[in-house]
Coordinates of C-alpha atoms and ligand atoms in Angstrom, one line a residue:
M1 CA 15.5 5.7 3.0
K2 CA 17.0 6.3 -0.4
V3 CA 17.1 4.0 -3.4
A4 CA 19.4 5.2 -6.1
G5 CA 19.4 8.7 -4.5
K6 CA 15.6 9.0 -4.3
A7 CA 13.8 8.9 -0.9
Y8 CA 11.1 6.1 -0.6
R9 CA 8.9 4.7 2.0
S10 CA 7.9 1.0 1.6
I11 CA 4.2 1.9 1.1
W12 CA 2.6 5.2 0.0
L13 CA -0.5 6.7 -1.5
N14 CA -0.5 7.0 -5.2
D15 CA -0.7 10.5 -6.7
D16 CA -4.4 9.8 -7.4
G17 CA -5.0 9.9 -3.7
W18 CA -6.6 6.5 -3.3
R19 CA -4.6 3.7 -4.8
V20 CA -1.7 2.3 -2.8
D21 CA 1.8 1.8 -4.1
I22 CA 4.3 -0.7 -2.7
I23 CA 7.7 -2.0 -3.6
D24 CA 7.4 -5.6 -4.9
Q25 CA 9.8 -7.3 -2.5
T26 CA 9.5 -10.7 -4.3
R27 CA 11.5 -9.0 -7.2
L28 CA 14.3 -7.6 -5.0
P29 CA 17.2 -7.4 -5.2
H30 CA 17.2 -8.0 -8.9
E31 CA 14.4 -5.6 -10.0
F32 CA 13.0 -2.5 -8.3
E33 CA 9.4 -2.7 -9.2
I34 CA 6.5 -0.6 -7.9
V35 CA 3.1 -2.3 -7.7
T36 CA -0.2 -0.5 -7.3
L37 CA -2.9 -2.0 -5.1
K38 CA -6.4 -1.2 -6.2
T39 CA -8.6 -3.6 -4.3
L40 CA -8.9 -5.4 -0.9
E41 CA -7.9 -8.6 -2.7
D42 CA -4.8 -6.9 -4.1
A43 CA -3.8 -5.9 -0.6
A44 CA -4.5 -9.4 0.9
R45 CA -2.6 -11.2 -1.9
A46 CA 0.4 -8.8 -1.5
I47 CA 0.6 -9.9 2.1
E48 CA 0.1 -13.6 1.4
I49 CA 2.6 -13.8 -1.4
M50 CA 5.0 -11.5 0.4
Q51 CA 5.2 -8.7 -2.0
V52 CA 5.1 -6.9 1.3
R53 CA 6.3 -8.6 4.5
G54 CA 7.8 -7.7 7.8
A55 CA 5.5 -7.2 10.8
P56 CA 5.0 -3.4 10.7
L57 CA 4.6 -3.3 6.9
I58 CA 2.1 -6.1 7.0
G59 CA 0.1 -4.0 9.4
A60 CA 0.3 -0.9 7.3
T61 CA -0.8 -2.8 4.2
A62 CA -3.7 -4.3 6.0
A63 CA -4.8 -0.8 7.1
Y64 CA -4.8 0.4 3.5
G65 CA -6.6 -2.8 2.5
I66 CA -9.5 -1.7 4.7
C67 CA -9.5 1.7 2.9
L68 CA -9.6 -0.1 -0.5
A69 CA -12.5 -2.3 0.6
L70 CA -14.5 0.7 2.0
R71 CA -14.0 2.5 -1.3
R72 CA -16.1 -0.2 -3.0
D73 CA -18.6 -0.7 -0.2
P74 CA -18.7 1.1 3.1
S75 CA -21.4 -1.2 4.6
D76 CA -20.9 -3.0 7.9
E77 CA -21.0 -6.3 6.1
A78 CA -18.2 -5.3 3.7
L79 CA -16.1 -4.0 6.6
E80 CA -16.4 -7.2 8.5
A81 CA -15.6 -9.3 5.4
A82 CA -12.5 -7.2 4.7
D83 CA -11.3 -7.5 8.2
A84 CA -11.8 -11.3 8.2
R85 CA -10.0 -11.6 4.8
L86 CA -7.0 -9.6 5.9
R87 CA -6.8 -11.3 9.3
R88 CA -6.4 -14.6 7.5
T89 CA -3.4 -13.6 5.4
R90 CA -0.5 -14.3 7.8
P91 CA -1.0 -15.5 11.4
T92 CA 2.1 -14.7 13.3
A93 CA 2.9 -11.0 13.0
I94 CA 0.6 -9.4 15.6
N95 CA 0.9 -5.9 13.9
L96 CA -1.6 -7.2 11.4
M97 CA -4.3 -7.8 14.1
W98 CA -3.2 -4.5 15.8
A99 CA -3.6 -2.4 12.7
L100 CA -6.9 -4.0 11.9
D101 CA -8.2 -3.3 15.4
E102 CA -7.1 0.3 15.0
M103 CA -8.9 0.6 11.7
L104 CA -12.1 -1.0 12.9
A105 CA -12.1 1.2 16.1
T106 CA -11.8 4.3 13.8
V107 CA -14.6 3.5 11.3
R108 CA -17.0 1.1 12.8
N109 CA -19.2 3.6 14.7
L110 CA -19.1 6.2 11.9
P111 CA -22.0 6.8 9.5
R112 CA -21.3 5.0 6.2
D113 CA -20.6 8.2 4.3
D114 CA -17.9 9.3 6.7
R115 CA -16.0 6.0 6.8
L116 CA -13.8 6.2 3.8
A117 CA -12.2 9.6 4.6
A118 CA -11.6 8.5 8.2
A119 CA -10.1 5.2 7.1
Y120 CA -7.6 6.9 4.7
K121 CA -6.7 9.4 7.4
R122 CA -6.1 6.7 10.0
A123 CA -4.1 4.5 7.7
G124 CA -1.9 7.5 6.8
D125 CA -1.5 8.4 10.5
L126 CA -0.5 4.8 11.3
C127 CA 2.2 4.9 8.6
D128 CA 3.6 8.2 9.9
A129 CA 3.6 7.0 13.5
D130 CA 5.5 3.8 12.4
V131 CA 8.2 6.0 10.9
E132 CA 8.5 8.1 14.1
T133 CA 8.4 5.0 16.3
N134 CA 11.2 3.3 14.3
A135 CA 13.3 6.5 14.4
A136 CA 13.0 6.4 18.2
I137 CA 14.0 2.7 18.3
G138 CA 17.0 3.7 16.2
R139 CA 18.0 6.4 18.7
N140 CA 17.6 4.1 21.6
G141 CA 19.6 1.2 20.0
L142 CA 22.3 3.6 18.8
K143 CA 23.4 4.1 22.4
L144 CA 24.2 0.3 22.6
I145 CA 26.3 0.5 19.5
E146 CA 28.0 3.7 20.8
D147 CA 28.9 1.9 24.0
I148 CA 30.5 -1.0 22.2
A149 CA 32.3 1.4 19.9
A150 CA 33.7 3.3 22.9
G151 CA 35.1 0.0 24.2
K152 CA 37.1 -0.6 21.0
P153 CA 38.2 2.8 19.8
G154 CA 39.0 3.0 16.1
E155 CA 37.8 -0.6 15.5
T156 CA 34.7 -1.7 13.6
V157 CA 31.6 -2.8 15.5
H158 CA 30.4 -6.1 14.0
I159 CA 26.6 -6.7 14.3
L160 CA 24.8 -9.9 13.2
T161 CA 21.2 -9.8 12.2
H162 CA 18.7 -12.4 11.0
C163 CA 16.0 -12.0 8.3
N164 CA 15.1 -8.5 7.3
A165 CA 14.0 -6.0 10.0
G166 CA 15.1 -3.0 8.0
W167 CA 13.2 -0.1 6.4
I168 CA 11.4 -2.3 3.9
A169 CA 10.0 -4.4 6.7
T170 CA 8.5 -1.3 8.2
V171 CA 7.2 1.9 6.6
D172 CA 10.7 3.4 7.0
W173 CA 13.9 3.1 9.1
G174 CA 13.3 -0.5 10.2
T175 CA 13.5 -1.8 13.7
A176 CA 16.7 -3.9 14.0
L177 CA 18.5 -1.9 11.3
A178 CA 17.4 1.6 12.5
P179 CA 20.2 1.8 15.1
I180 CA 22.7 0.5 12.5
Y181 CA 21.7 3.2 10.0
M182 CA 22.0 5.8 12.7
A183 CA 25.4 4.6 13.8
H184 CA 26.7 4.5 10.3
D185 CA 25.3 8.0 9.6
K186 CA 27.1 9.2 12.7
G187 CA 30.4 7.9 11.4
I188 CA 30.7 4.9 13.7
P189 CA 32.4 2.1 11.8
V190 CA 29.9 -0.7 11.7
H191 CA 29.8 -3.9 9.7
V192 CA 26.8 -6.2 9.5
W193 CA 26.8 -10.0 9.2
A194 CA 23.5 -10.6 7.2
D195 CA 22.2 -14.2 7.7
E196 CA 21.0 -15.3 4.3
T197 CA 17.7 -16.5 6.1
R198 CA 16.6 -19.6 4.3
P199 CA 14.1 -20.5 2.9
R200 CA 13.1 -17.1 1.4
N201 CA 16.5 -15.5 1.8
Q202 CA 15.3 -12.2 3.2
G203 CA 18.8 -11.6 4.6
A204 CA 20.6 -12.2 1.3
A205 CA 18.0 -10.6 -0.9
L206 CA 16.6 -7.7 1.2
T207 CA 18.9 -6.9 4.2
A208 CA 22.0 -6.9 2.0
W209 CA 20.2 -4.8 -0.7
E210 CA 19.1 -2.2 1.8
L211 CA 22.4 -1.9 3.6
G212 CA 24.2 -1.8 0.3
S213 CA 21.9 1.0 -1.0
H214 CA 22.7 3.0 2.1
G215 CA 26.4 2.3 1.9
V216 CA 26.6 0.2 5.1
P217 CA 29.4 -2.4 5.0
H218 CA 28.0 -5.9 5.2
T219 CA 28.7 -9.5 4.5
I220 CA 26.1 -12.2 3.7
V221 CA 26.7 -15.5 5.6
V222 CA 24.8 -18.8 5.5
D223 CA 22.5 -19.2 8.4
N224 CA 24.8 -21.8 9.9
A225 CA 27.8 -19.5 10.1
G226 CA 26.6 -17.4 13.1
G227 CA 27.8 -19.7 15.9
H228 CA 31.3 -20.0 14.3
L229 CA 31.6 -16.2 13.8
M230 CA 30.6 -15.7 17.4
Q231 CA 33.1 -18.3 18.7
K232 CA 35.9 -16.6 16.7
G233 CA 35.1 -13.2 18.3
Q234 CA 33.8 -11.7 15.1
V235 CA 30.4 -10.6 16.4
D236 CA 30.1 -7.8 19.0
L237 CA 26.3 -7.6 19.1
V238 CA 23.2 -9.4 17.7
I239 CA 20.1 -7.3 16.9
T240 CA 17.0 -8.9 15.3
G241 CA 13.4 -7.8 14.9
T242 CA 10.3 -9.6 16.1
D243 CA 6.9 -10.4 14.7
R244 CA 5.2 -10.9 18.1
T245 CA 6.5 -10.3 21.6
A246 CA 4.7 -12.0 24.4
S247 CA 4.1 -10.1 27.6
N248 CA 6.7 -12.2 29.4
G249 CA 9.4 -11.0 26.9
D250 CA 9.5 -14.1 24.7
V251 CA 10.1 -13.0 21.1
C252 CA 8.8 -14.7 18.0
N253 CA 10.9 -14.0 14.8
K254 CA 11.9 -15.6 11.6
I255 CA 12.9 -19.2 11.9
G256 CA 16.5 -19.6 13.0
T257 CA 16.5 -16.6 15.4
Y258 CA 16.3 -19.0 18.4
L259 CA 19.5 -20.8 17.3
K260 CA 21.3 -17.4 17.1
A261 CA 20.2 -16.5 20.6
L262 CA 21.5 -19.9 21.9
A263 CA 24.9 -19.3 20.2
A264 CA 25.0 -15.8 21.5
Q265 CA 24.5 -16.9 25.0
D266 CA 27.1 -19.6 24.8
N267 CA 29.6 -16.9 23.6
D268 CA 28.6 -14.1 26.0
I269 CA 27.5 -11.9 23.1
P270 CA 24.6 -9.4 23.7
F271 CA 21.4 -10.4 21.9
Y272 CA 19.0 -7.6 21.5
V273 CA 15.6 -7.5 19.9
A274 CA 14.1 -4.3 18.4
L275 CA 10.4 -3.7 18.4
P276 CA 7.6 -1.1 18.3
H277 CA 4.7 -1.2 20.8
S278 CA 2.5 -2.6 18.1
T279 CA 4.5 -5.9 18.1
I280 CA 3.7 -6.6 21.7
D281 CA 0.9 -9.1 22.3
W282 CA -0.2 -8.3 25.8
S283 CA -2.7 -11.2 25.7
V284 CA 0.0 -13.8 25.3
A285 CA 1.8 -14.5 28.6
D286 CA 4.0 -17.4 27.3
G287 CA 5.3 -16.9 23.8
V288 CA 6.9 -20.3 23.5
A289 CA 3.6 -22.0 24.3
D290 CA 1.1 -19.7 22.7
I291 CA 2.3 -17.8 19.7
P292 CA 0.9 -19.3 16.5
I293 CA 3.6 -20.2 14.1
E294 CA 2.9 -19.8 10.4
E295 CA 3.5 -23.0 8.4
R296 CA 4.3 -22.1 4.8
D297 CA 4.5 -24.1 1.6
G298 CA 7.2 -26.7 1.4
D299 CA 8.0 -25.5 -2.1
E300 CA 9.9 -22.6 -0.5
V301 CA 12.3 -25.2 1.0
T302 CA 12.7 -27.5 -2.0
H303 CA 13.1 -24.6 -4.5
L304 CA 15.2 -21.5 -4.8
S305 CA 14.7 -18.5 -7.0
G306 CA 17.3 -16.1 -8.3
R307 CA 18.8 -14.5 -11.3
A308 CA 20.4 -16.7 -14.0
D309 CA 23.5 -15.7 -15.8
D310 CA 21.4 -14.5 -18.8
G311 CA 19.6 -12.1 -16.5
S312 CA 16.3 -13.9 -16.3
I313 CA 14.7 -14.7 -12.9
V314 CA 14.5 -18.5 -12.5
K315 CA 13.3 -21.0 -10.0
I316 CA 15.3 -24.1 -9.5
Q317 CA 14.7 -27.3 -7.4
V318 CA 17.3 -28.2 -4.9
S319 CA 15.9 -31.4 -3.6
A320 CA 15.1 -34.8 -5.1
P321 CA 11.6 -34.9 -6.6
G322 CA 9.1 -36.4 -4.1
S323 CA 10.9 -35.4 -0.9
G324 CA 8.5 -33.7 1.5
A325 CA 9.5 -30.5 3.2
G326 CA 8.4 -28.8 6.5
N327 CA 8.4 -25.0 6.6
P328 CA 7.7 -23.4 9.9
A329 CA 8.3 -19.8 9.2
F330 CA 9.0 -18.5 12.7
D331 CA 10.4 -19.6 16.0
V332 CA 10.2 -18.3 19.6
T333 CA 13.3 -17.2 21.5
P334 CA 12.6 -17.5 25.2
A335 CA 13.1 -14.2 27.2
R336 CA 16.0 -15.7 29.2
L337 CA 18.1 -15.7 26.1
V338 CA 17.4 -12.0 25.2
T339 CA 19.7 -9.4 26.7
G340 CA 17.2 -6.6 26.2
L341 CA 14.3 -5.2 24.1
I342 CA 14.9 -2.0 22.2
T343 CA 11.6 -0.1 22.0
E344 CA 10.6 3.4 21.0
R345 CA 10.4 4.2 24.7
G346 CA 13.8 2.9 25.7
V347 CA 15.6 -0.4 26.3
C348 CA 14.3 -2.8 28.9
E349 CA 14.8 -6.3 30.2
A350 CA 12.9 -9.0 28.3
S351 CA 10.4 -9.7 31.0
T352 CA 6.9 -8.8 32.1
E353 CA 8.5 -6.3 34.6
G354 CA 10.8 -4.9 32.0
L355 CA 8.0 -4.3 29.5
L356 CA 5.7 -2.9 32.2
S357 CA 8.4 -0.4 33.2
L358 CA 8.2 1.1 29.7
Y359 CA 4.4 0.6 29.2
P360 CA 3.0 1.3 32.7
E361 CA -0.4 1.9 31.2
R362 CA -0.6 -1.8 30.7
K363 CA -0.5 -2.6 34.4
T364 CA -3.8 -4.1 35.5
Ligands
MRU1 O1 8.3 -13.7 6.9 P1 8.7 -12.2 7.0 O2 9.7 -11.8 6.0 O3 7.5 -11.3 7.1 O4 9.5 -12.2 8.4 C1 10.0 -10.9 8.8 C2 10.7 -11.0 10.1 O5 10.8 -12.1 10.7 C3 11.2 -9.8 10.7 O6 12.3 -10.0 11.5 C4 10.1 -9.2 11.6 O7 8.9 -9.1 10.9 C5 10.5 -7.9 12.2 S1 10.2 -6.6 11.0 C6 10.6 -5.2 11.5

């Protein structure tokens, strides 16, 4: 997607052909800063401190993290250590484990001298495939928006989203936002309610920035506004992303998604979740019970960062000193609250049967 008229992906190889460039998402929307990753540790830290975030982009960064590690040392021991280091960075987004599995399967059985080139090739292919996959998700989700638009000719379709599942959460296009970009580009009048998404404000800082850069009308709302907007008939559709989808259709996404799904059901509003195949964890049969939820630093709850009037980026404390804070970063929305899953292969029911109808090769 474009930033100030220039096309970007969220991660790309530097002109030198080996270092890896990313957009530092901790600086957005105030500063557009490109950071260059040179080592395995750079890649691991970028994921941990959320310079990169969003399930597919976490996976892509980990893939390049393996490349950077192999550049220093292509031995089995170094490969295993790199894999273990990256796997520890963030526990919930399954794309991380998926991408690492793909990288290991590619290089593990190769002679040491062949590993580096094969790793860079595979990481690049994973990134290209992510872009294609998300474009397909966009086309499949577009039909849902077109149907709603057809039912209210000349009127705007209002879509609520939570967190950021846009192009900077993936390599390009995004998952939840891909259908919205496509609808907008096709001339369908769309408007997005962007939940601010406390504690890290990915909605206010990233989703709104992305949509604004592309010219998509949007409004930031506090996380607690969604139910009210739905009650008042101001939301036609909810689309979110997911960090891990269980084989029964339960979806794990940014904390607060579950509450939106409950409100959507109470108000008869379709609640869709957009995801690539790499976000499905076929080994988890019950998402509510078995998806590990990342617990992050309470500091993210007690403090806020943003731009002060003098232009400087500052961090402020919003709580009384000494108050403890809990910070579960994700929650799981049970499949029964999900109207459908938008994948690169089509839209299906959020259930084992629904997923298997699109991914029959997973039938045992
Ligand atoms: O903690 P984050 O910012 O990595 O969480 C991101 C989300 O919850 C997204 O909705 C999810 O990864 C889907 S991204 C296409």
